[in-house]
Amino acid sequence: MKHFYLLLCLWLPNVAAWAAPAPLLPPLVIAEQFVAPAGWATMKSYLCCEVANQAKRQTLGQQIPPRVQRACQLVRQDSATAVVAVELRDSLSRRDFYLHFHREADGWKLSAIRNLAMTHLGPPMVALLAAMPPAEVADYNRKHPDASHAFTIGNLRLWTSADADIAAHFYQHRAAFQEVLSRVEKGRFFDPAIAADEATDEQAANADPAVHALLRQLYLGRVTRRATSCGSCLAFVIGGKIDSTVGLLYQSEPALLPAMQPDGLIVLRPLGDGWYLYKTT
């Protein structure tokens, strides 16, 4: 029987290869293969959970127009989980989504794909606002004293921006971000020894004239501790719908940062000096 198997392998050299298990690959390599324009014969070996049910015949990369550029970046990897950010870019737009992995006995598996929901609503709203004649803009500002026409356009554009553009906005206005952080911390709005509850804390912080003015200058919607599962973090929310939000998070102690997960904090990208870009779903 051994001789027959050896003879069969000589006649059909690919038989042994068919039986071989798929090689172990790290999350970043799996991500790059999964979003590449070409197909991937061993794709199923690296998928699990909801992604295994979604990607039955084609990789995600095969479903994206070939002209679109794809760039993958490992955001975080530990012994059990990993997150890879993917940027799609063409001559007109940039978009981001996030691949969540977990490690099984036979290696890393891509388990979930997430992005910020409902951002398609932003551009039509911006176009509508931008087309308003001066008289309508003045009327809009009278009716919305807390969020002017100019602020609303800037906020909507930032909310629907690519991660790289949000990061650029932060770096360009870093001094103002540090100033609003300092004012919130000095005001002790979220000090548990003083405040009554989170809602009261948040209302007081956002009503402070100096804090409010800086938030509007930076196109930020509000400051809160309730945007993520981190009770010790300050979240400067840009915007979003329902539980799908984006903003800048501050936490000076990395050990206190919340964990990324598909059904909560979908990405946390470091910007330096305790600042992070975050998104939730």
PDB file of N, CA and C in Angstrom, residues 57-131:
ATOM      1  N   ARG A  57     -17.858  33.005  -1.818  1.00  0.00           N
ATOM      2  CA  ARG A  57     -17.170  32.699  -3.071  1.00  0.00           C
ATOM      3  C   ARG A  57     -16.037  33.676  -3.392  1.00  0.00           C
ATOM      4  N   GLN A  58     -16.188  34.925  -2.968  1.00  0.00           N
ATOM      5  CA  GLN A  58     -15.196  35.935  -3.311  1.00  0.00           C
ATOM      6  C   GLN A  58     -14.639  36.591  -2.058  1.00  0.00           C
ATOM      7  N   THR A  59     -13.401  37.037  -2.158  1.00  0.00           N
ATOM      8  CA  THR A  59     -12.841  37.864  -1.097  1.00  0.00           C
ATOM      9  C   THR A  59     -13.487  39.239  -1.168  1.00  0.00           C
ATOM     10  N   LEU A  60     -13.282  40.010  -0.128  1.00  0.00           N
ATOM     11  CA  LEU A  60     -13.785  41.384  -0.152  1.00  0.00           C
ATOM     12  C   LEU A  60     -13.094  42.168  -1.262  1.00  0.00           C
ATOM     13  N   GLY A  61     -11.805  41.905  -1.455  1.00  0.00           N
ATOM     14  CA  GLY A  61     -11.044  42.616  -2.475  1.00  0.00           C
ATOM     15  C   GLY A  61     -11.567  42.405  -3.881  1.00  0.00           C
ATOM     16  N   GLN A  62     -12.103  41.224  -4.162  1.00  0.00           N
ATOM     17  CA  GLN A  62     -12.659  40.954  -5.481  1.00  0.00           C
ATOM     18  C   GLN A  62     -13.938  41.741  -5.737  1.00  0.00           C
ATOM     19  N   GLN A  63     -14.612  42.159  -4.672  1.00  0.00           N
ATOM     20  CA  GLN A  63     -15.874  42.899  -4.797  1.00  0.00           C
ATOM     21  C   GLN A  63     -15.652  44.413  -4.883  1.00  0.00           C
ATOM     22  N   ILE A  64     -14.419  44.843  -4.681  1.00  0.00           N
ATOM     23  CA  ILE A  64     -14.070  46.259  -4.756  1.00  0.00           C
ATOM     24  C   ILE A  64     -13.526  46.545  -6.154  1.00  0.00           C
ATOM     25  N   PRO A  65     -13.919  47.647  -6.796  1.00  0.00           N
ATOM     26  CA  PRO A  65     -13.390  47.957  -8.132  1.00  0.00           C
ATOM     27  C   PRO A  65     -11.857  47.921  -8.160  1.00  0.00           C
ATOM     28  N   PRO A  66     -11.276  47.316  -9.181  1.00  0.00           N
ATOM     29  CA  PRO A  66      -9.812  47.159  -9.239  1.00  0.00           C
ATOM     30  C   PRO A  66      -9.036  48.464  -9.150  1.00  0.00           C
ATOM     31  N   ARG A  67      -9.638  49.566  -9.612  1.00  0.00           N
ATOM     32  CA  ARG A  67      -8.912  50.845  -9.615  1.00  0.00           C
ATOM     33  C   ARG A  67      -8.679  51.395  -8.212  1.00  0.00           C
ATOM     34  N   VAL A  68      -9.431  50.904  -7.225  1.00  0.00           N
ATOM     35  CA  VAL A  68      -9.345  51.423  -5.863  1.00  0.00           C
ATOM     36  C   VAL A  68      -8.074  50.907  -5.188  1.00  0.00           C
ATOM     37  N   GLN A  69      -7.300  51.822  -4.621  1.00  0.00           N
ATOM     38  CA  GLN A  69      -6.086  51.442  -3.890  1.00  0.00           C
ATOM     39  C   GLN A  69      -6.451  50.982  -2.494  1.00  0.00           C
ATOM     40  N   ARG A  70      -5.725  49.974  -1.981  1.00  0.00           N
ATOM     41  CA  ARG A  70      -6.005  49.422  -0.663  1.00  0.00           C
ATOM     42  C   ARG A  70      -4.720  49.464   0.173  1.00  0.00           C
ATOM     43  N   ALA A  71      -4.837  49.921   1.400  1.00  0.00           N
ATOM     44  CA  ALA A  71      -3.690  49.969   2.312  1.00  0.00           C
ATOM     45  C   ALA A  71      -4.119  49.404   3.667  1.00  0.00           C
ATOM     46  N   CYS A  72      -3.356  48.457   4.170  1.00  0.00           N
ATOM     47  CA  CYS A  72      -3.664  47.810   5.450  1.00  0.00           C
ATOM     48  C   CYS A  72      -2.644  48.227   6.509  1.00  0.00           C
ATOM     49  N   GLN A  73      -3.132  48.465   7.720  1.00  0.00           N
ATOM     50  CA  GLN A  73      -2.256  48.814   8.835  1.00  0.00           C
ATOM     51  C   GLN A  73      -2.700  48.062  10.083  1.00  0.00           C
ATOM     52  N   LEU A  74      -1.762  47.390  10.716  1.00  0.00           N
ATOM     53  CA  LEU A  74      -2.060  46.690  11.969  1.00  0.00           C
ATOM     54  C   LEU A  74      -2.216  47.729  13.072  1.00  0.00           C
ATOM     55  N   VAL A  75      -3.397  47.771  13.679  1.00  0.00           N
ATOM     56  CA  VAL A  75      -3.670  48.731  14.745  1.00  0.00           C
ATOM     57  C   VAL A  75      -3.249  48.155  16.087  1.00  0.00           C
ATOM     58  N   ARG A  76      -3.589  46.897  16.321  1.00  0.00           N
ATOM     59  CA  ARG A  76      -3.228  46.252  17.587  1.00  0.00           C
ATOM     60  C   ARG A  76      -3.261  44.744  17.414  1.00  0.00           C
ATOM     61  N   GLN A  77      -2.343  44.056  18.099  1.00  0.00           N
ATOM     62  CA  GLN A  77      -2.335  42.598  18.126  1.00  0.00           C
ATOM     63  C   GLN A  77      -1.804  42.131  19.466  1.00  0.00           C
ATOM     64  N   ASP A  78      -2.556  41.251  20.128  1.00  0.00           N
ATOM     65  CA  ASP A  78      -2.057  40.615  21.337  1.00  0.00           C
ATOM     66  C   ASP A  78      -2.127  39.103  21.140  1.00  0.00           C
ATOM     67  N   SER A  79      -2.112  38.338  22.204  1.00  0.00           N
ATOM     68  CA  SER A  79      -2.076  36.890  22.056  1.00  0.00           C
ATOM     69  C   SER A  79      -3.391  36.297  21.573  1.00  0.00           C
ATOM     70  N   ALA A  80      -4.491  37.044  21.709  1.00  0.00           N
ATOM     71  CA  ALA A  80      -5.806  36.482  21.395  1.00  0.00           C
ATOM     72  C   ALA A  80      -6.578  37.222  20.321  1.00  0.00           C
ATOM     73  N   THR A  81      -6.366  38.537  20.183  1.00  0.00           N
ATOM     74  CA  THR A  81      -7.141  39.330  19.231  1.00  0.00           C
ATOM     75  C   THR A  81      -6.238  40.276  18.449  1.00  0.00           C
ATOM     76  N   ALA A  82      -6.764  40.767  17.340  1.00  0.00           N
ATOM     77  CA  ALA A  82      -6.034  41.735  16.523  1.00  0.00           C
ATOM     78  C   ALA A  82      -7.032  42.559  15.723  1.00  0.00           C
ATOM     79  N   VAL A  83      -6.619  43.776  15.372  1.00  0.00           N
ATOM     80  CA  VAL A  83      -7.430  44.664  14.533  1.00  0.00           C
ATOM     81  C   VAL A  83      -6.533  45.252  13.451  1.00  0.00           C
ATOM     82  N   VAL A  84      -6.991  45.170  12.206  1.00  0.00           N
ATOM     83  CA  VAL A  84      -6.283  45.756  11.069  1.00  0.00           C
ATOM     84  C   VAL A  84      -7.192  46.791  10.425  1.00  0.00           C
ATOM     85  N   ALA A  85      -6.676  48.001  10.245  1.00  0.00           N
ATOM     86  CA  ALA A  85      -7.417  49.060   9.561  1.00  0.00           C
ATOM     87  C   ALA A  85      -7.106  49.002   8.073  1.00  0.00           C
ATOM     88  N   VAL A  86      -8.132  49.168   7.258  1.00  0.00           N
ATOM     89  CA  VAL A  86      -7.983  49.146   5.800  1.00  0.00           C
ATOM     90  C   VAL A  86      -8.489  50.465   5.239  1.00  0.00           C
ATOM     91  N   GLU A  87      -7.662  51.125   4.445  1.00  0.00           N
ATOM     92  CA  GLU A  87      -8.071  52.340   3.759  1.00  0.00           C
ATOM     93  C   GLU A  87      -8.266  52.045   2.282  1.00  0.00           C
ATOM     94  N   LEU A  88      -9.425  52.451   1.746  1.00  0.00           N
ATOM     95  CA  LEU A  88      -9.696  52.373   0.321  1.00  0.00           C
ATOM     96  C   LEU A  88      -9.610  53.791  -0.236  1.00  0.00           C
ATOM     97  N   ARG A  89      -8.915  53.919  -1.358  1.00  0.00           N
ATOM     98  CA  ARG A  89      -8.677  55.274  -1.876  1.00  0.00           C
ATOM     99  C   ARG A  89      -8.694  55.277  -3.395  1.00  0.00           C
ATOM    100  N   ASP A  90      -9.407  56.256  -3.968  1.00  0.00           N
ATOM    101  CA  ASP A  90      -9.325  56.506  -5.401  1.00  0.00           C
ATOM    102  C   ASP A  90      -9.218  58.008  -5.621  1.00  0.00           C
ATOM    103  N   SER A  91      -9.430  58.458  -6.829  1.00  0.00           N
ATOM    104  CA  SER A  91      -9.237  59.883  -7.124  1.00  0.00           C
ATOM    105  C   SER A  91     -10.306  60.764  -6.496  1.00  0.00           C
ATOM    106  N   LEU A  92     -11.413  60.166  -6.035  1.00  0.00           N
ATOM    107  CA  LEU A  92     -12.526  60.946  -5.513  1.00  0.00           C
ATOM    108  C   LEU A  92     -12.710  60.855  -4.005  1.00  0.00           C
ATOM    109  N   SER A  93     -12.314  59.759  -3.405  1.00  0.00           N
ATOM    110  CA  SER A  93     -12.651  59.575  -1.991  1.00  0.00           C
ATOM    111  C   SER A  93     -11.677  58.645  -1.285  1.00  0.00           C
ATOM    112  N   ARG A  94     -11.769  58.687   0.058  1.00  0.00           N
ATOM    113  CA  ARG A  94     -11.024  57.765   0.920  1.00  0.00           C
ATOM    114  C   ARG A  94     -12.008  57.221   1.942  1.00  0.00           C
ATOM    115  N   ARG A  95     -11.975  55.919   2.170  1.00  0.00           N
ATOM    116  CA  ARG A  95     -12.861  55.276   3.134  1.00  0.00           C
ATOM    117  C   ARG A  95     -12.063  54.302   3.984  1.00  0.00           C
ATOM    118  N   ASP A  96     -12.562  54.060   5.198  1.00  0.00           N
ATOM    119  CA  ASP A  96     -11.871  53.164   6.125  1.00  0.00           C
ATOM    120  C   ASP A  96     -12.825  52.114   6.660  1.00  0.00           C
ATOM    121  N   PHE A  97     -12.297  50.917   6.852  1.00  0.00           N
ATOM    122  CA  PHE A  97     -13.027  49.909   7.605  1.00  0.00           C
ATOM    123  C   PHE A  97     -12.019  49.071   8.381  1.00  0.00           C
ATOM    124  N   TYR A  98     -12.528  48.181   9.235  1.00  0.00           N
ATOM    125  CA  TYR A  98     -11.664  47.542  10.222  1.00  0.00           C
ATOM    126  C   TYR A  98     -11.946  46.045  10.280  1.00  0.00           C
ATOM    127  N   LEU A  99     -10.873  45.263  10.207  1.00  0.00           N
ATOM    128  CA  LEU A  99     -10.961  43.810  10.251  1.00  0.00           C
ATOM    129  C   LEU A  99     -10.590  43.339  11.651  1.00  0.00           C
ATOM    130  N   HIS A 100     -11.496  42.572  12.264  1.00  0.00           N
ATOM    131  CA  HIS A 100     -11.274  42.047  13.604  1.00  0.00           C
ATOM    132  C   HIS A 100     -10.952  40.552  13.532  1.00  0.00           C
ATOM    133  N   PHE A 101      -9.880  40.171  14.220  1.00  0.00           N
ATOM    134  CA  PHE A 101      -9.397  38.797  14.212  1.00  0.00           C
ATOM    135  C   PHE A 101      -9.411  38.222  15.626  1.00  0.00           C
ATOM    136  N   HIS A 102      -9.535  36.902  15.717  1.00  0.00           N
ATOM    137  CA  HIS A 102      -9.231  36.225  16.971  1.00  0.00           C
ATOM    138  C   HIS A 102      -8.464  34.947  16.661  1.00  0.00           C
ATOM    139  N   ARG A 103      -7.724  34.504  17.644  1.00  0.00           N
ATOM    140  CA  ARG A 103      -6.839  33.354  17.440  1.00  0.00           C
ATOM    141  C   ARG A 103      -7.507  32.083  17.910  1.00  0.00           C
ATOM    142  N   GLU A 104      -7.526  31.089  17.041  1.00  0.00           N
ATOM    143  CA  GLU A 104      -8.037  29.770  17.370  1.00  0.00           C
ATOM    144  C   GLU A 104      -6.880  28.786  17.457  1.00  0.00           C
ATOM    145  N   ALA A 105      -7.189  27.547  17.747  1.00  0.00           N
ATOM    146  CA  ALA A 105      -6.140  26.538  17.917  1.00  0.00           C
ATOM    147  C   ALA A 105      -5.316  26.355  16.646  1.00  0.00           C
ATOM    148  N   ASP A 106      -5.942  26.538  15.486  1.00  0.00           N
ATOM    149  CA  ASP A 106      -5.226  26.347  14.224  1.00  0.00           C
ATOM    150  C   ASP A 106      -4.806  27.667  13.574  1.00  0.00           C
ATOM    151  N   GLY A 107      -4.775  28.750  14.353  1.00  0.00           N
ATOM    152  CA  GLY A 107      -4.232  29.996  13.830  1.00  0.00           C
ATOM    153  C   GLY A 107      -5.225  31.147  13.845  1.00  0.00           C
ATOM    154  N   TRP A 108      -4.807  32.278  13.252  1.00  0.00           N
ATOM    155  CA  TRP A 108      -5.620  33.486  13.235  1.00  0.00           C
ATOM    156  C   TRP A 108      -6.771  33.378  12.253  1.00  0.00           C
ATOM    157  N   LYS A 109      -7.940  33.903  12.662  1.00  0.00           N
ATOM    158  CA  LYS A 109      -9.128  33.889  11.817  1.00  0.00           C
ATOM    159  C   LYS A 109      -9.720  35.292  11.760  1.00  0.00           C
ATOM    160  N   LEU A 110     -10.149  35.694  10.582  1.00  0.00           N
ATOM    161  CA  LEU A 110     -10.883  36.941  10.415  1.00  0.00           C
ATOM    162  C   LEU A 110     -12.334  36.684  10.779  1.00  0.00           C
ATOM    163  N   SER A 111     -12.821  37.379  11.800  1.00  0.00           N
ATOM    164  CA  SER A 111     -14.149  37.076  12.326  1.00  0.00           C
ATOM    165  C   SER A 111     -15.190  38.154  12.052  1.00  0.00           C
ATOM    166  N   ALA A 112     -14.784  39.429  11.889  1.00  0.00           N
ATOM    167  CA  ALA A 112     -15.768  40.503  11.722  1.00  0.00           C
ATOM    168  C   ALA A 112     -15.176  41.655  10.927  1.00  0.00           C
ATOM    169  N   ILE A 113     -16.044  42.341  10.185  1.00  0.00           N
ATOM    170  CA  ILE A 113     -15.679  43.532   9.421  1.00  0.00           C
ATOM    171  C   ILE A 113     -16.585  44.663   9.887  1.00  0.00           C
ATOM    172  N   ARG A 114     -15.984  45.792  10.242  1.00  0.00           N
ATOM    173  CA  ARG A 114     -16.776  46.910  10.756  1.00  0.00           C
ATOM    174  C   ARG A 114     -16.367  48.228  10.100  1.00  0.00           C
ATOM    175  N   ASN A 115     -17.316  49.155  10.040  1.00  0.00           N
ATOM    176  CA  ASN A 115     -17.030  50.530   9.630  1.00  0.00           C
ATOM    177  C   ASN A 115     -18.027  51.454  10.307  1.00  0.00           C
ATOM    178  N   LEU A 116     -17.823  52.746  10.154  1.00  0.00           N
ATOM    179  CA  LEU A 116     -18.724  53.731  10.746  1.00  0.00           C
ATOM    180  C   LEU A 116     -20.002  53.780   9.917  1.00  0.00           C
ATOM    181  N   ALA A 117     -21.135  53.616  10.575  1.00  0.00           N
ATOM    182  CA  ALA A 117     -22.405  53.504   9.864  1.00  0.00           C
ATOM    183  C   ALA A 117     -22.948  54.859   9.431  1.00  0.00           C
ATOM    184  N   MET A 118     -23.725  54.841   8.376  1.00  0.00           N
ATOM    185  CA  MET A 118     -24.549  55.958   7.905  1.00  0.00           C
ATOM    186  C   MET A 118     -23.777  57.203   7.483  1.00  0.00           C
ATOM    187  N   THR A 119     -22.499  57.068   7.165  1.00  0.00           N
ATOM    188  CA  THR A 119     -21.741  58.243   6.712  1.00  0.00           C
ATOM    189  C   THR A 119     -22.208  58.725   5.342  1.00  0.00           C
ATOM    190  N   HIS A 120     -22.952  57.879   4.611  1.00  0.00           N
ATOM    191  CA  HIS A 120     -23.471  58.306   3.307  1.00  0.00           C
ATOM    192  C   HIS A 120     -24.462  59.460   3.439  1.00  0.00           C
ATOM    193  N   LEU A 121     -24.971  59.676   4.657  1.00  0.00           N
ATOM    194  CA  LEU A 121     -25.914  60.774   4.872  1.00  0.00           C
ATOM    195  C   LEU A 121     -25.227  62.133   4.877  1.00  0.00           C
ATOM    196  N   GLY A 122     -23.929  62.152   5.164  1.00  0.00           N
ATOM    197  CA  GLY A 122     -23.215  63.417   5.317  1.00  0.00           C
ATOM    198  C   GLY A 122     -23.112  64.264   4.065  1.00  0.00           C
ATOM    199  N   PRO A 123     -22.566  63.740   2.952  1.00  0.00           N
ATOM    200  CA  PRO A 123     -22.384  64.573   1.757  1.00  0.00           C
ATOM    201  C   PRO A 123     -23.658  65.235   1.239  1.00  0.00           C
ATOM    202  N   PRO A 124     -24.813  64.541   1.162  1.00  0.00           N
ATOM    203  CA  PRO A 124     -26.024  65.245   0.716  1.00  0.00           C
ATOM    204  C   PRO A 124     -26.422  66.386   1.654  1.00  0.00           C
ATOM    205  N   MET A 125     -26.228  66.182   2.965  1.00  0.00           N
ATOM    206  CA  MET A 125     -26.558  67.238   3.917  1.00  0.00           C
ATOM    207  C   MET A 125     -25.635  68.432   3.754  1.00  0.00           C
ATOM    208  N   VAL A 126     -24.345  68.157   3.539  1.00  0.00           N
ATOM    209  CA  VAL A 126     -23.381  69.246   3.307  1.00  0.00           C
ATOM    210  C   VAL A 126     -23.741  70.008   2.036  1.00  0.00           C
ATOM    211  N   ALA A 127     -24.074  69.282   0.967  1.00  0.00           N
ATOM    212  CA  ALA A 127     -24.424  69.931  -0.300  1.00  0.00           C
ATOM    213  C   ALA A 127     -25.653  70.818  -0.132  1.00  0.00           C
ATOM    214  N   LEU A 128     -26.624  70.329   0.618  1.00  0.00           N
ATOM    215  CA  LEU A 128     -27.845  71.106   0.848  1.00  0.00           C
ATOM    216  C   LEU A 128     -27.545  72.387   1.625  1.00  0.00           C
ATOM    217  N   LEU A 129     -26.743  72.261   2.677  1.00  0.00           N
ATOM    218  CA  LEU A 129     -26.400  73.428   3.487  1.00  0.00           C
ATOM    219  C   LEU A 129     -25.542  74.423   2.712  1.00  0.00           C
ATOM    220  N   ALA A 130     -24.589  73.895   1.949  1.00  0.00           N
ATOM    221  CA  ALA A 130     -23.674  74.768   1.204  1.00  0.00           C
ATOM    222  C   ALA A 130     -24.397  75.561   0.114  1.00  0.00           C
ATOM    223  N   ALA A 131     -25.528  75.037  -0.360  1.00  0.00           N
ATOM    224  CA  ALA A 131     -26.274  75.710  -1.435  1.00  0.00           C
ATOM    225  C   ALA A 131     -27.220  76.788  -0.924  1.00  0.00           C
TER     226      ALA A 131
END
